[in-house]
Every structure is written in C-alpha cells, then in structure tokens.
C-alpha cells in the first residue's frame, strides 16, 4: 500500500477498473493489445471505454469520446505493455461499451464490432506503487489484480490471432491478460 507520507499529498484522479490483455504469436510478437476501462469516477467523468491495438491501428470506443480520448492519451500510451508497438493517433468512435466482469469467472466486453473475452482466473492479489510513470510524471496506483489463463479478441466476428502468455509460479502466477478492480490512481 502507498505510505501515508507519499500518498497523502496526492489527489485521486481516477477510481474504477482497467483490465487488459496482450496476445502473442508463436514467436513471441504481440498480435493484439486491449485496455478495457470501467471508470466509476475521474476528474474527466465516468463511463466505459475500450482501447484496442491490432495490426498497427489504434481504436478507442466509448459513449463518452472525451473521457475515452483522455484515457488513451493520459494512461494507455504510457503503459509498458504498449512500448514498442507502432502507436498512431487513434480512431475515436462513439458507441456503446458493455462490460461484465467478476473476479470469479472473468470478463466479457463488447464495443462496436469488438468482442473481448477473458476467463480462467489464476489468482487475486493486491498491487500498489507510488512510482508509476505516466506522461506527466509520477503517480500512485493501487488495485486488486487477477491474472487469467485465456483471452480472446474478435473484430466483426473474426478472431484476432494470438494467445495469452502465462508465467510466474504456482503460488504467484502471472499472465499477459488480467482483470483489475478497486483501481485508484493518484497524482
């Protein structure tokens, strides 16, 4: 958990959940990246959004395009998972995003013609840091993370190639696909 002295001077800028995934081919190259947002509250409002990178194209889908554009620009572009991907200005699409998630069974999300499924929860544990670098500096982050065994992405009914990489140990498994909840970002 963030220490009182380090986090006490920071203000909450977002509370919600941000599950994500990376799919890989057999050579270990990323074939797809998705960031699913369920924002309960933020300095830019509340809502749901999906950021998807596939085949060099970045798509951002949400009913609230201003919130979604901020999430992609402020957070997602700084995530380690997207480093090295050809990240071009996204196409921001106004459309309904529906997400159903629980830490027992997984996640199902639909945004425009994008369908994302995650299942096989491997673990549930707390993660916290006072040193998460985003574009405008250092942030505090705390959340509950649940790595999952499998995930799929389809666009317009066609499956995106790739699979989840599972690693770690039996008592602390890791995965390139994960659920989150109780996620709080402070600046």
C-alpha positions as semicolon CSV with decimal commas, in nm:
position;residue;x (nm);y (nm);z (nm)
1;X;0,000;0,000;0,000
2;X;0,118;0,354;-0,057
3;X;0,268;0,502;0,256
4;X;0,080;0,785;0,422
5;X;0,362;1,030;0,366
6;X;0,399;0,957;-0,006
7;X;0,030;0,937;-0,094
8;X;-0,113;1,197;0,143
9;X;-0,015;1,491;-0,079
10;X;-0,162;1,330;-0,391
11;X;-0,519;1,361;-0,508
12;X;-0,732;1,090;-0,661
13;X;-0,775;1,139;-1,035
14;X;-0,949;0,809;-1,123
15;X;-1,129;0,523;-0,946
16;X;-1,256;0,217;-1,128
17;X;-1,108;-0,082;-1,312
18;X;-0,879;-0,132;-1,611
19;X;-0,848;-0,496;-1,717
20;X;-0,613;-0,555;-2,008
21;X;-0,456;-0,811;-2,235
22;X;-0,179;-0,874;-2,479
23;X;-0,199;-1,162;-2,724
24;X;0,118;-1,311;-2,877
25;X;0,208;-1,524;-3,178
26;X;0,428;-1,833;-3,156
27;X;0,744;-1,619;-3,199
28;X;0,651;-1,400;-2,902
29;X;0,542;-1,098;-3,107
30;X;0,239;-0,901;-2,981
31;X;-0,060;-0,954;-3,210
32;X;-0,315;-0,750;-3,013
33;X;-0,342;-0,525;-2,709
34;X;-0,665;-0,425;-2,536
35;X;-0,732;-0,195;-2,242
36;X;-1,087;-0,209;-2,104
37;X;-1,194;0,081;-1,879
38;X;-1,478;0,091;-1,627
39;X;-1,442;0,434;-1,469
40;X;-1,659;0,486;-1,161
41;X;-1,526;0,839;-1,112
42;X;-1,247;1,053;-1,256
43;X;-1,152;1,416;-1,299
44;X;-1,286;1,372;-1,656
45;X;-1,610;1,191;-1,571
46;X;-1,731;0,832;-1,551
47;X;-1,802;0,567;-1,812
48;X;-1,669;0,270;-2,005
49;X;-1,420;0,254;-2,289
50;X;-1,212;0,009;-2,490
51;X;-0,872;0,088;-2,638
52;X;-0,763;-0,173;-2,893
53;X;-0,437;-0,201;-3,085
54;X;-0,439;-0,452;-3,370
55;X;-0,242;-0,464;-3,694
56;X;-0,090;-0,119;-3,634
57;X;-0,429;0,050;-3,584
58;X;-0,544;0,202;-3,254
59;X;-0,918;0,217;-3,193
60;X;-1,084;0,388;-2,899
61;X;-1,455;0,316;-2,840
62;X;-1,683;0,479;-2,582
63;X;-2,011;0,664;-2,547
64;X;-1,806;0,946;-2,392
65;X;-1,538;1,016;-2,654
66;X;-1,376;1,292;-2,446
67;X;-1,325;1,058;-2,150
68;X;-1,202;0,779;-2,379
69;X;-0,954;1,004;-2,560
70;X;-0,815;1,116;-2,221
71;X;-0,781;0,756;-2,100
72;X;-0,589;0,660;-2,417
73;X;-0,367;0,968;-2,416
74;X;-0,304;1,010;-2,043
75;X;-0,280;0,646;-1,933
76;X;-0,260;0,384;-2,209
77;X;0,017;0,548;-2,413
78;X;0,241;0,534;-2,103
79;X;0,179;0,167;-2,019
80;X;0,478;-0,065;-2,054
81;X;0,260;-0,313;-2,245
82;X;0,235;-0,078;-2,545
83;X;0,602;0,024;-2,558
84;X;0,746;-0,077;-2,895
85;X;0,409;-0,107;-3,068
86;X;0,354;0,127;-3,364
87;X;0,112;0,359;-3,183
88;X;-0,058;0,600;-3,422
89;X;-0,326;0,859;-3,343
90;X;-0,637;0,657;-3,266
91;X;-0,968;0,649;-3,440
92;X;-1,211;0,753;-3,161
93;X;-1,556;0,602;-3,211
94;X;-1,874;0,694;-3,023
95;X;-2,053;0,367;-2,946
96;X;-2,195;0,170;-2,657
97;X;-1,943;-0,028;-2,448
98;X;-2,085;-0,312;-2,240
99;X;-1,865;-0,487;-1,983
100;X;-1,948;-0,770;-1,746
101;X;-1,667;-0,871;-1,508
102;X;-1,617;-1,056;-1,185
103;X;-1,308;-1,197;-1,019
104;X;-1,455;-1,548;-1,006
105;X;-1,534;-1,605;-1,374
106;X;-1,369;-1,342;-1,592
107;X;-1,481;-1,070;-1,831
108;X;-1,695;-1,019;-2,137
109;X;-1,682;-0,685;-2,320
110;X;-1,845;-0,557;-2,636
111;X;-1,762;-0,224;-2,801
112;X;-1,888;-0,153;-3,153
113;X;-1,777;-0,463;-3,353
114;X;-1,512;-0,563;-3,092
115;X;-1,574;-0,859;-2,860
116;X;-1,332;-0,945;-2,577
117;X;-1,350;-1,250;-2,350
118;X;-1,123;-1,339;-2,055
119;X;-1,152;-1,646;-1,833
120;X;-0,967;-1,885;-1,608
121;X;-0,879;-1,661;-1,311
122;X;-0,544;-1,782;-1,172
123;X;-0,504;-1,563;-0,862
124;X;-0,623;-1,248;-0,689
125;X;-0,377;-1,016;-0,514
126;X;-0,317;-0,657;-0,417
127;X;-0,077;-0,438;-0,614
128;X;0,033;-0,092;-0,504
129;X;0,306;0,151;-0,605
130;X;0,388;0,516;-0,551
131;X;0,612;0,519;-0,857
132;X;0,403;0,463;-1,172
133;X;0,531;0,685;-1,450
134;X;0,276;0,840;-1,681
135;X;0,341;1,108;-1,941
136;X;0,315;1,395;-1,695
137;X;0,509;1,236;-1,409
138;X;0,493;1,006;-1,112
139;X;0,159;0,862;-0,990
140;X;0,037;0,633;-0,713
141;X;-0,165;0,327;-0,813
142;X;-0,337;0,062;-0,604
143;X;-0,561;-0,218;-0,728
144;X;-0,663;-0,579;-0,698
145;X;-0,525;-0,777;-0,993
146;X;-0,639;-1,117;-1,117
147;X;-0,426;-1,276;-1,391
148;X;-0,624;-1,504;-1,625
149;X;-0,538;-1,816;-1,824
150;X;-0,708;-1,727;-2,152
151;X;-0,840;-1,435;-2,353
152;X;-0,978;-1,379;-2,699
153;X;-1,047;-1,077;-2,916
154;X;-1,268;-1,072;-3,222
155;X;-1,341;-0,787;-3,461
156;X;-1,652;-0,807;-3,675
157;X;-1,685;-1,174;-3,578
158;X;-1,333;-1,266;-3,696
159;X;-1,094;-1,392;-3,428
160;X;-0,773;-1,197;-3,380
161;X;-0,478;-1,440;-3,385
162;X;-0,269;-1,491;-3,076
163;X;-0,270;-1,636;-2,728
164;X;-0,212;-1,532;-2,369
165;X;0,133;-1,587;-2,216
166;X;0,109;-1,733;-1,865
167;X;0,416;-1,732;-1,644
168;X;0,521;-1,694;-1,281
169;X;0,497;-1,966;-1,019
170;X;0,204;-2,174;-0,888
171;X;0,177;-1,952;-0,578
172;X;0,218;-1,625;-0,777
173;X;0,105;-1,677;-1,137
174;X;0,137;-1,405;-1,397
175;X;-0,030;-1,353;-1,730
176;X;-0,039;-1,116;-2,024
177;X;-0,415;-1,090;-1,959
178;X;-0,559;-0,971;-1,630
179;X;-0,864;-0,833;-1,455
180;X;-0,849;-0,543;-1,210
181;X;-1,085;-0,391;-0,959
182;X;-1,067;-0,132;-0,680
183;X;-0,824;0,061;-0,902
184;X;-0,727;0,404;-0,772
185;X;-0,488;0,643;-0,949
186;X;-0,344;0,943;-0,765
187;X;-0,136;1,233;-0,894
